[in-house]
XYZ file of C-alpha atoms in Angstrom:
706
model
C -0.374 -0.183 0.167
C 0.676 3.588 0.099
C 2.912 5.596 2.128
C 3.257 9.736 2.194
C 6.531 9.226 0.870
C 6.477 5.624 -0.569
C 8.278 2.889 -0.707
C 8.301 0.343 -3.147
C 9.068 -3.653 -2.877
C 12.549 -3.178 -4.111
C 13.207 -1.169 -1.382
C 13.639 -3.925 1.450
C 16.355 -5.708 2.039
C 16.955 -9.202 0.312
C 15.433 -11.425 3.496
C 12.338 -9.525 3.441
C 11.481 -10.011 -0.304
C 9.662 -12.980 1.072
C 6.137 -11.157 1.568
C 6.498 -9.914 -2.642
C 2.731 -10.726 -3.238
C 1.906 -8.242 -1.264
C 0.793 -5.288 -2.977
C 3.894 -2.462 -3.370
C 2.718 0.254 -1.002
C 1.266 -2.387 1.343
C 4.721 -3.422 2.023
C 6.148 -0.418 2.143
C 3.194 0.234 5.305
C 4.195 -2.348 7.406
C 7.859 -1.421 7.246
C 7.639 1.929 7.881
C 4.495 1.922 10.266
C 7.377 2.625 13.016
C 9.125 5.048 11.321
C 6.909 7.794 12.673
C 4.493 7.762 15.403
C 2.156 9.763 14.045
C 1.397 9.889 10.202
C 4.526 7.646 9.845
C 6.424 9.132 7.195
C 9.901 8.214 5.836
C 11.303 11.402 6.292
C 11.052 12.198 10.194
C 9.014 15.246 9.782
C 7.066 14.892 12.719
C 7.188 13.787 16.740
C 7.560 10.055 17.622
C 4.523 9.042 19.274
C 5.460 11.715 22.407
C 2.957 11.977 24.739
C 1.077 15.418 24.669
C -2.598 17.141 24.040
C -1.075 19.294 22.428
C -2.508 19.960 18.509
C 0.035 20.621 15.723
C 0.074 24.771 15.965
C 1.957 23.985 19.720
C 4.610 21.602 18.563
C 8.121 23.063 20.329
C 10.696 24.435 18.495
C 12.903 21.274 18.973
C 10.596 19.434 16.609
C 10.566 22.122 13.696
C 14.208 22.599 14.059
C 15.162 18.870 13.555
C 13.085 18.461 10.562
C 13.841 21.471 8.793
C 17.468 20.446 9.201
C 16.545 17.197 8.029
C 15.089 17.963 4.711
C 18.224 19.779 3.097
C 20.564 16.952 3.973
C 20.627 14.085 2.099
C 19.592 10.917 3.477
C 22.499 8.895 3.913
C 23.467 11.681 5.865
C 20.616 12.439 8.061
C 21.851 10.039 10.717
C 24.785 11.728 11.728
C 22.801 15.332 11.916
C 20.377 13.611 14.120
C 23.168 12.706 16.378
C 24.067 16.326 16.305
C 21.280 17.657 16.637
C 20.603 15.788 19.771
C 23.513 15.657 21.316
C 23.261 19.544 22.828
C 18.885 19.290 23.775
C 19.154 16.279 27.172
C 17.579 18.447 29.288
C 14.452 19.101 26.877
C 11.898 16.640 28.119
C 11.723 13.512 26.004
C 14.509 14.162 23.963
C 16.061 10.955 24.823
C 13.140 9.093 23.649
C 12.972 11.277 20.203
C 16.763 10.744 19.756
C 15.949 7.526 19.445
C 12.837 6.986 17.581
C 14.356 9.515 14.472
C 17.675 8.008 14.691
C 15.399 3.868 14.179
C 13.105 6.014 11.651
C 16.491 6.808 9.445
C 18.452 3.437 9.984
C 15.035 1.874 8.771
C 14.917 4.092 5.465
C 18.872 2.795 5.063
C 18.068 -1.132 5.248
C 19.898 -1.538 8.844
C 17.029 -2.859 10.682
C 19.259 -4.378 13.034
C 20.476 -0.922 13.907
C 16.763 -0.110 14.036
C 15.556 -2.961 16.652
C 18.462 -2.044 18.656
C 17.171 1.588 19.124
C 13.842 0.219 19.692
C 14.855 -2.595 22.605
C 16.827 0.481 24.538
C 13.313 2.911 23.618
C 11.351 -0.298 25.100
C 13.227 -0.208 28.040
C 12.876 3.315 29.306
C 9.484 3.941 28.474
C 7.493 0.436 29.367
C 7.815 2.001 33.517
C 7.030 5.365 32.694
C 3.187 6.401 33.085
C 3.520 9.754 30.615
C 5.229 7.683 28.137
C 2.512 5.042 27.163
C 2.316 6.140 23.788
C 5.309 5.859 23.123
C 6.023 2.591 24.920
C 3.236 1.239 22.653
C 3.773 2.073 19.539
C 7.749 1.125 19.927
C 5.794 -2.530 20.914
C 3.748 -2.199 17.672
C 7.003 -1.356 15.352
C 8.957 -3.838 16.644
C 6.019 -6.783 16.072
C 5.824 -5.297 12.326
C 9.872 -5.552 11.848
C 9.270 -9.305 13.072
C 6.234 -9.615 11.028
C 8.894 -8.973 8.265
C 11.599 -11.089 9.410
C 8.983 -14.451 9.377
C 9.464 -14.194 13.163
C 5.506 -14.847 14.347
C 6.000 -15.860 17.910
C 8.074 -13.143 18.335
C 5.932 -10.626 16.580
C 2.276 -12.042 18.312
C 4.250 -11.369 21.514
C 4.726 -7.857 21.042
C 1.498 -6.846 19.730
C 0.138 -8.742 22.720
C 2.242 -6.220 24.689
C 0.982 -3.487 23.106
C -2.887 -4.250 23.308
C -2.661 -4.662 26.562
C -1.844 -0.823 26.944
C -3.936 -0.328 24.596
C -6.684 -1.690 26.634
C -5.373 0.265 30.155
C -5.080 3.378 28.657
C -7.597 3.568 26.125
C -6.123 5.538 24.374
C -7.834 6.054 21.358
C -4.641 6.815 19.116
C -2.967 3.579 20.348
C -6.686 1.786 19.732
C -6.220 2.826 15.812
C -2.442 1.411 15.640
C -3.905 -2.024 16.592
C -6.724 -1.272 14.193
C -4.648 -0.692 11.238
C -2.462 -3.380 11.802
C -5.619 -6.099 11.892
C -6.505 -4.611 8.405
C -2.948 -4.934 6.963
C -3.214 -9.220 8.511
C -6.623 -9.223 6.915
C -5.295 -7.636 3.433
C -2.368 -10.382 4.127
C -5.259 -13.136 4.398
C -6.926 -11.398 0.927
C -9.631 -10.736 3.519
C -10.480 -7.540 1.106
C -14.076 -6.594 2.602
C -12.886 -7.530 6.375
C -9.805 -5.528 5.994
C -11.944 -2.463 4.639
C -13.777 -2.828 7.675
C -10.788 -2.453 10.217
C -9.369 0.223 8.460
C -12.336 2.463 8.376
C -12.706 1.637 12.106
C -8.221 2.669 11.970
C -9.505 6.123 10.340
C -12.195 6.713 13.218
C -10.074 6.061 15.547
C -7.376 8.020 14.508
C -9.902 10.936 14.340
C -10.064 10.474 17.402
C -6.746 11.116 18.510
C -5.564 14.206 20.243
C -3.307 15.409 17.204
C -4.915 16.706 14.761
C -1.308 15.837 13.036
C -1.577 12.220 13.334
C -5.108 11.325 11.253
C -4.295 14.102 8.624
C -1.568 11.701 7.284
C -2.733 8.195 8.161
C -6.515 9.241 6.843
C -4.755 10.044 3.425
C -2.870 6.714 3.623
C -6.325 4.961 4.403
C -7.950 5.955 1.966
C -5.989 4.515 -0.306
C -5.296 1.357 1.097
C -9.001 1.142 0.667
C -8.246 1.431 -3.095
C -5.914 -0.877 -2.954
C -8.444 -4.028 -1.472
C -10.851 -3.099 -4.416
C -8.199 -3.043 -6.769
C -6.948 -6.527 -5.495
C -10.920 -7.745 -5.875
C -11.080 -6.296 -9.359
C -13.599 -3.542 -8.347
C -11.893 -1.120 -10.939
C -14.239 1.450 -10.576
C -14.657 1.512 -6.512
C -10.988 1.516 -6.869
C -10.312 4.518 -8.595
C -13.157 6.368 -6.489
C -10.986 6.041 -3.631
C -7.679 6.860 -5.513
C -9.439 9.725 -6.734
C -10.825 10.754 -3.013
C -6.616 10.476 -1.546
C -5.898 12.924 -4.113
C -8.396 15.438 -3.049
C -7.690 14.853 0.525
C -3.803 15.704 0.429
C -5.592 18.579 -1.753
C -7.370 20.008 0.696
C -4.649 19.433 3.454
C -4.145 22.878 5.761
C -1.101 24.601 5.210
C 0.199 24.718 8.387
C 1.746 21.366 8.527
C 5.821 20.699 8.488
C 5.258 19.247 4.976
C 6.943 20.967 1.859
C 5.267 20.999 -1.538
C 8.181 18.150 -2.325
C 6.502 15.692 -0.020
C 2.784 16.199 -1.345
C 3.778 15.799 -4.882
C 5.669 12.346 -3.174
C 2.270 11.253 -1.980
C 0.379 12.545 -4.983
C 2.658 10.035 -7.244
C 2.048 7.747 -5.236
C -1.566 7.607 -5.872
C -1.030 8.037 -10.010
C 0.953 4.828 -9.749
C -2.027 3.113 -8.942
C -4.377 4.694 -10.822
C -1.896 3.494 -13.643
C -1.787 0.282 -12.272
C -6.002 -0.052 -12.305
C -5.962 1.981 -15.801
C -4.406 -1.106 -17.416
C -6.502 -3.333 -15.846
C -9.451 -1.498 -16.956
C -8.394 -1.819 -20.991
C -7.287 2.061 -20.950
C -3.459 1.809 -21.916
C -3.228 5.469 -23.029
C -5.097 7.216 -19.289
C -2.715 4.328 -17.772
C 0.651 6.146 -19.517
C -0.504 9.670 -18.982
C -0.766 8.216 -15.090
C 2.455 6.596 -14.899
C 3.959 10.221 -16.456
C 2.006 11.616 -13.766
C 3.684 10.021 -11.634
C 7.294 9.907 -12.206
C 8.667 13.122 -11.971
C 11.625 14.842 -10.866
C 10.714 14.727 -6.956
C 10.058 11.536 -6.909
C 13.360 10.969 -8.699
C 15.353 12.705 -6.553
C 13.644 11.714 -2.988
C 12.501 7.745 -3.824
C 14.832 6.498 -6.333
C 14.168 2.828 -5.892
C 10.320 3.394 -5.946
C 10.549 5.794 -9.357
C 12.785 2.648 -10.882
C 10.220 0.416 -9.970
C 7.447 2.706 -11.743
C 9.828 3.698 -14.880
C 10.689 -0.150 -15.726
C 6.831 -1.419 -15.319
C 5.504 2.415 -18.159
C 8.680 0.123 -19.926
C 6.021 -2.115 -20.466
C 3.146 0.191 -21.346
C 5.419 1.276 -23.754
C 6.897 -1.743 -25.246
C 2.791 -2.915 -25.711
C 2.409 0.193 -28.250
C 5.531 -0.549 -29.884
C 7.333 1.895 -28.585
C 10.696 0.450 -28.657
C 12.568 3.923 -28.112
C 10.730 5.607 -25.247
C 10.781 1.689 -23.493
C 14.976 1.630 -23.588
C 14.432 5.442 -22.553
C 12.250 4.401 -19.507
C 14.757 1.561 -18.663
C 18.092 3.678 -18.826
C 16.134 5.836 -16.477
C 15.629 2.941 -13.950
C 19.366 1.549 -14.530
C 20.605 5.428 -13.157
C 18.725 5.264 -9.987
C 19.101 1.549 -9.608
C 23.436 2.300 -9.797
C 22.798 5.232 -6.863
C 20.761 3.163 -4.618
C 22.099 -0.957 -5.427
C 18.463 -2.555 -4.314
C 19.339 -5.904 -5.773
C 15.547 -6.460 -6.712
C 15.736 -3.569 -9.148
C 18.625 -4.897 -10.801
C 17.094 -8.255 -11.271
C 13.880 -6.651 -13.196
C 16.042 -4.399 -15.255
C 17.748 -7.992 -16.492
C 13.828 -9.304 -17.864
C 13.127 -5.410 -18.879
C 15.922 -5.314 -21.126
C 14.955 -9.545 -21.556
C 11.931 -8.998 -23.177
C 12.731 -5.688 -25.144
C 15.646 -7.293 -26.568
C 13.363 -10.238 -27.882
C 11.030 -7.224 -29.433
C 13.997 -5.987 -31.034
C 15.022 -9.961 -32.505
C 18.647 -9.472 -30.809
C 17.941 -12.686 -30.087
C 22.129 -13.093 -27.968
C 21.263 -9.893 -26.030
C 18.238 -11.401 -25.248
C 19.557 -15.040 -23.601
C 22.501 -13.163 -22.137
C 20.012 -10.958 -20.079
C 17.956 -13.782 -19.664
C 20.597 -15.305 -17.917
C 21.747 -12.834 -15.677
C 18.069 -12.813 -14.624
C 17.397 -16.449 -13.833
C 20.665 -16.543 -11.714
C 20.333 -13.159 -9.805
C 16.297 -14.599 -8.969
C 17.869 -17.573 -8.035
C 20.445 -15.727 -5.775
C 17.516 -13.253 -4.321
C 15.562 -16.720 -3.586
C 18.356 -18.151 -1.771
C 18.746 -14.877 0.391
C 15.392 -15.193 1.528
C 15.447 -18.882 2.472
C 16.179 -18.634 6.637
C 15.957 -22.393 8.582
C 14.161 -21.542 11.531
C 15.521 -23.619 14.354
C 15.523 -23.451 18.029
C 18.396 -23.726 20.049
C 18.622 -23.526 24.032
C 22.437 -23.882 24.103
C 23.189 -20.253 25.298
C 20.568 -21.376 28.006
C 22.061 -24.392 30.070
C 23.792 -22.472 32.592
C 20.399 -21.142 33.807
C 18.828 -24.350 33.283
C 21.444 -26.293 35.087
C 20.935 -24.075 38.124
C 17.490 -24.636 38.056
C 17.783 -28.423 37.967
C 20.127 -28.209 40.846
C 17.058 -25.869 42.510
C 14.123 -28.937 41.538
C 16.358 -31.280 43.081
C 16.817 -29.174 46.809
C 13.238 -28.995 46.739
C 12.302 -32.694 45.954
C 14.986 -33.759 48.492
C 13.741 -31.758 51.248
C 10.308 -33.175 50.119
C 11.829 -36.398 50.714
C 12.910 -35.474 54.230
C 9.406 -34.499 55.214
C 8.021 -37.290 53.911
C 10.528 -39.921 56.297
C 10.494 -37.388 59.135
C 6.308 -37.951 58.924
C 6.805 -41.794 58.270
C 9.366 -41.833 61.497
C 7.230 -39.339 63.447
C 3.888 -42.385 62.934
C 6.056 -45.020 64.312
C 7.202 -43.191 67.189
C 3.638 -42.442 68.435
C 2.929 -45.932 67.382
C 5.182 -47.112 69.058
C 4.142 -44.414 72.108
C 0.426 -45.976 71.862
C 1.328 -49.097 72.122
C 3.640 -48.673 75.496
C 1.326 -47.123 77.301
C -1.619 -49.776 76.147
C 0.846 -51.751 77.755
C 1.749 -50.258 80.333
C -1.894 -48.921 81.287
C -3.404 -52.488 81.099
C -0.687 -53.989 82.985
C 0.073 -50.725 85.632
C -2.421 -48.293 85.878
C -0.603 -45.988 87.857
C 0.482 -43.120 88.279
C 3.656 -44.015 86.431
C 1.448 -44.665 83.332
C -0.242 -40.833 83.337
C 3.038 -39.058 83.652
C 4.446 -41.149 80.651
C 0.975 -40.183 78.765
C 1.878 -36.936 79.129
C 5.504 -37.024 78.273
C 4.140 -38.537 75.306
C 1.544 -35.834 74.659
C 4.656 -33.480 74.552
C 6.687 -35.079 72.297
C 3.583 -35.437 69.875
C 3.645 -31.647 70.131
C 6.949 -30.860 69.889
C 7.050 -33.246 66.159
C 4.196 -31.689 65.189
C 5.566 -28.045 65.716
C 9.097 -29.312 63.477
C 6.824 -30.857 61.414
C 4.995 -27.558 60.977
C 8.419 -25.482 60.541
C 9.518 -27.769 58.083
C 6.495 -27.660 55.465
C 7.163 -23.539 55.606
C 10.687 -23.842 54.937
C 10.255 -26.274 52.253
C 7.092 -23.817 51.000
C 9.871 -20.319 51.633
C 12.819 -22.660 49.129
C 10.075 -22.893 46.593
C 8.806 -19.102 46.218
C 12.655 -18.718 46.828
C 12.903 -21.201 43.733
C 10.014 -19.684 41.366
C 11.327 -16.304 42.286
C 14.841 -16.695 40.997
C 13.623 -18.574 37.456
C 11.937 -15.407 36.898
C 14.416 -12.908 37.904
C 17.186 -15.038 35.606
C 14.694 -15.628 33.116
C 13.792 -11.029 32.872
C 17.893 -10.553 33.413
C 18.512 -12.737 30.280
C 15.797 -11.596 27.656
C 17.212 -8.086 27.232
C 20.978 -9.267 26.949
C 19.546 -12.179 23.962
C 17.508 -9.766 22.439
C 20.832 -7.519 21.932
C 23.201 -10.740 21.322
C 20.495 -11.241 18.798
C 20.446 -8.243 16.864
C 24.335 -8.196 16.941
C 24.666 -11.466 15.251
C 22.307 -10.530 12.544
C 24.111 -6.995 11.957
C 27.282 -8.754 11.773
C 25.525 -11.756 9.680
C 24.487 -8.916 7.228
C 28.246 -7.662 7.293
C 29.742 -11.052 6.791
C 27.308 -11.588 3.621
C 28.735 -8.246 1.989
C 32.179 -9.725 2.764
C 31.033 -13.248 1.441
C 32.862 -14.542 4.834
C 30.888 -18.470 4.674
C 31.956 -19.048 8.241
C 31.422 -15.918 9.949
C 27.934 -16.247 7.732
C 27.391 -19.859 9.159
C 28.541 -18.799 12.896
C 26.324 -16.173 13.251
C 23.409 -18.240 12.102
C 24.348 -20.509 14.962
C 24.119 -17.345 17.275
C 21.023 -16.012 15.839
C 18.799 -19.365 16.027
C 20.396 -19.940 19.827
C 18.803 -16.835 20.445
C 15.370 -16.952 18.996
C 15.275 -20.838 21.321
C 16.637 -18.977 23.983
C 13.928 -15.799 23.899
C 11.396 -17.996 22.812
C 11.672 -20.171 26.102
C 12.556 -17.235 28.726
C 8.873 -15.926 27.727
C 7.561 -19.680 28.660
C 10.029 -19.829 31.585
C 8.645 -15.687 32.783
C 5.018 -17.125 32.273
C 5.365 -20.556 34.856
C 7.178 -18.290 37.764
C 4.564 -15.461 36.780
C 1.554 -17.924 37.256
C 3.118 -19.532 40.530
C 3.404 -16.075 42.100
C 0.413 -15.077 41.161
C -1.474 -19.012 41.617
C -5.062 -18.740 41.881
C -5.932 -14.782 40.931
C -7.187 -13.514 37.626
C -8.586 -10.410 36.901
C -11.338 -10.976 34.644
C -13.010 -8.853 32.205
C -16.387 -9.340 30.313
C -15.166 -10.624 26.930
C -17.506 -11.077 24.078
C -16.961 -15.058 22.406
C -17.236 -15.424 19.233
C -15.000 -12.220 18.737
C -12.237 -13.268 21.443
C -11.532 -16.949 19.488
C -12.293 -15.004 15.784
C -9.725 -12.282 16.585
C -6.934 -15.346 18.413
C -7.351 -17.491 15.201
C -6.634 -14.328 12.968
C -3.067 -14.159 15.116
C -1.847 -17.736 14.358
C -3.153 -18.311 11.077
C 0.315 -16.952 10.085
C 1.888 -20.036 11.657
C -0.350 -22.098 10.132
C 0.467 -20.447 6.944
C 3.587 -21.688 6.956
C 2.789 -25.156 6.660
C -0.240 -24.854 4.623
C -2.514 -25.591 6.737
C -5.986 -24.444 6.795
C -7.964 -23.691 10.184
C -11.387 -23.562 10.542
C -14.289 -21.998 13.281
C -17.507 -23.252 14.040
C -18.892 -20.784 16.519
C -22.056 -20.226 17.663
C -24.563 -17.817 15.243
C -25.846 -15.739 18.872
C -22.822 -13.947 20.265
C -22.055 -14.022 24.080
C -20.499 -13.022 26.794
C -17.859 -14.367 29.343
C -15.375 -13.140 32.558
C -12.019 -14.074 32.009
C -9.078 -12.831 32.157
C -8.197 -11.575 27.629
C -5.030 -12.093 27.783
C -4.294 -15.003 30.058
C -7.014 -17.511 28.071
C -5.671 -15.612 24.645
C -2.370 -17.603 25.923
C -4.358 -20.915 26.146
C -6.218 -20.629 22.512
C -2.847 -19.831 20.877
C -0.770 -22.065 23.063
C -3.604 -25.516 21.618
C -3.547 -23.759 18.093
C 0.473 -23.571 18.412
C 0.569 -27.561 19.265
C -1.887 -28.356 16.294
C -0.316 -26.824 14.230
C 3.108 -28.158 15.161
C 2.177 -31.614 15.540
C -0.261 -31.699 12.000
C 1.333 -32.495 8.751
C 1.576 -29.749 5.802
C -1.410 -29.194 4.279
C -4.103 -30.346 6.633
C -7.125 -29.258 9.040
C -7.359 -27.752 11.956
C -10.911 -27.283 13.273
C -11.821 -24.842 16.247
C -15.314 -25.300 17.682
C -16.776 -22.614 20.144
C -20.484 -23.661 22.410
C -21.893 -22.532 25.438
C -23.548 -25.681 27.058
C -25.213 -26.029 30.276
C -23.827 -22.328 31.618
C -20.510 -23.346 30.423
C -18.849 -22.371 27.711
C -16.585 -24.996 26.024
C -14.104 -24.238 23.280
C -11.902 -27.396 21.685
C -9.384 -27.985 19.203
C -9.359 -30.741 16.618
C -6.472 -31.361 14.866
C -5.277 -33.931 12.158
C -1.876 -34.810 14.006
C 0.251 -37.223 15.068
C -1.464 -37.676 18.347
C -0.973 -38.655 21.765
C 0.987 -42.434 22.717
C -0.640 -44.124 25.894
C 2.192 -44.012 28.003
C 2.619 -40.164 27.551
C -1.113 -39.142 28.166
C -0.295 -39.034 31.769
C 2.632 -36.835 32.008
C 2.157 -33.952 29.284
C 0.539 -31.425 31.394
C 3.544 -31.452 33.759
C 5.688 -28.841 34.401
C 8.975 -29.353 32.509
C 7.456 -32.747 31.378
C 9.268 -35.667 29.894
C 6.644 -36.061 27.370
C 7.699 -34.251 24.546
C 8.325 -34.935 20.884
C 9.432 -32.719 18.062
C 7.010 -31.984 15.358
C 5.979 -32.822 12.106
C 8.579 -30.511 10.255
C 11.191 -31.002 13.058
C 10.026 -27.841 15.351
C 11.887 -28.594 19.275
C 9.648 -28.211 22.203
C 10.190 -27.210 25.665
C 8.364 -29.079 27.766
C 6.354 -25.701 29.435
C 3.532 -24.653 26.720
C 0.876 -27.428 28.481
C 2.083 -26.852 31.989
C 0.888 -23.147 31.424
C -2.205 -23.696 29.991
C -3.775 -25.838 32.721
C -2.993 -23.642 35.322
C -4.746 -20.698 33.419
C -7.379 -22.886 32.871
C -7.747 -23.663 36.552
C -6.925 -20.345 37.759
C -10.720 -19.739 35.854
C -12.392 -22.469 37.590
C -12.270 -24.274 34.924
C -11.438 -27.732 33.788
C -8.951 -28.936 30.430
C -8.658 -32.683 28.910
C -8.562 -34.500 25.987
C -8.871 -36.973 23.500
C -6.195 -38.601 21.403
C -5.415 -41.722 19.376
C -1.985 -41.915 17.947
C -1.275 -41.491 14.197
C -5.016 -40.536 14.077
C -4.844 -36.500 15.848
C -5.909 -35.010 18.939
C -8.755 -32.463 20.823
C -8.358 -30.717 23.585
C -11.018 -29.203 25.090
C -11.261 -25.550 27.497
C -14.382 -25.762 29.842
C -14.963 -22.418 31.927
C -18.258 -21.109 33.322
C -20.646 -18.455 32.669
C -20.880 -16.393 35.548
């Protein structure tokens, strides 16, 4: 879809082009959605989600000054200019947050994604505990999730989306809610649910208009109009698409003059719409009108500001010239695109250049050149495809030391429990012996000596009981200490491992530039180890949290159908990797239930992830929701490998040994179902399953309807 300053598919790094099936500007939106908090513009001409109730006219001179500087220098020099500008602005409120936000935005524009992630990590860390900076915090979470979506790390993306959604629910902030609605619309677009995407785009537009800043909706609304036009275009409703493209242009033309925009920026925004219109006109069969629209979109401003986008548009226009048999004009367009590609070095544009020259050479009957360009095209295409392939594996090598410590703690607790049992047995034997002795003495002597012995026995029993009670309290404290240490270790490891992951990826990219295969292999091993460790940290922190808050959940009223539908949509990315289909059977009438939406979303998503993990490619997964006898029952049925009989009694244990790899080699941690069971029982609910080995499994969750 489109940005105010458009981003084309060819601007993405090689490992991001796996999303190439998306339209040109949709990818631009997702990729740059974190670049600027309010309108998400690529030139950083506004604040990055700073909490303020001021309108644009009250924005401080800091914002205006940095934007004026950034608009006057080349893109490659902007990061340095940002650092220099903020070096002596530390006394200004939120200056550090603004510094990180601007710099992350321009790292992204320079395709230095790992540096952008590093700045976002820092931004999240310094704003998480600041009540006055929750909008910045939520936006940074959204932005980091967006990058993980593009990297194909859907588990990480889901975690950060969930955390941002929690901030939106707590703050009830319209701006944060609009970000969430917008991303749901993007997900629906990716899944080709265009009608539903249009609905969520409209919801996002309404939320943006309710924001406390007039600058935010000003740019997001014109973008949403164009996005809706693209939805209609994908549905082949070309008249409706053109109507929304016209509305976008009208909206841009009617924008208030009191903004930080220059005429060049507005013209760049118009260029995006013109190119979209040209594509629509081609499908409507109006080739000449499409050619005119391409010419309107390909302007000197666009060439100067958006080289990759313009190069892509020039190549598409060359195809139109070729179709009209205007071969000289087609050649000229290709040459212009080549000049821009040489300035940017984007590999995918170079690939498309080879293809364009191949097709043009065929039209000119230059068969030798055509063969040469065709070979270059296929070689580069294969190279790009190879670069896009990533191996996703779960490794916990970096976490072994923490686990060894954890195992020692577990052994200590188990040893304490064994001592308690032995002590209890000894006490019972002692009591029985004393009682037998007293009975014998009572029977034979019936004297005061017997009474004194009985009194002594009672005192001994009281002492033993006190000892047992103290032992139990000590063991209970030891168990709590173990859970607290486990949570602290996991929490303290999360940020450094995230940093290691970012640095390893940066080194990996540098190694690829140097073509150092050994270093590429080593950094890939570090990255996969970090990925598995971060996922395991999340599981361990959840276990520690459940143990700490055992039996307590904060409930709220939740609409069942909406809850199940939204959870399944967020998990569909995972099933798409294995070409699996998730079907839902929901009650016709919407009903509500009291529960913790975050924790129960974790329950349903864990069951879905397990179904995906243990099912074969192309299989079906069924989610059924129903209310019976004042209970809500949701089930997840798969066609997977099933559960062997000897494992069925162990699968709900913490760190269970009943672990098996998934059908695609996914490695388990043995925590997921234990967490699910604890959450369900905290809701006064039940969980059970039915399974036959080789035929699949069905997990049931039942909660009372209060």
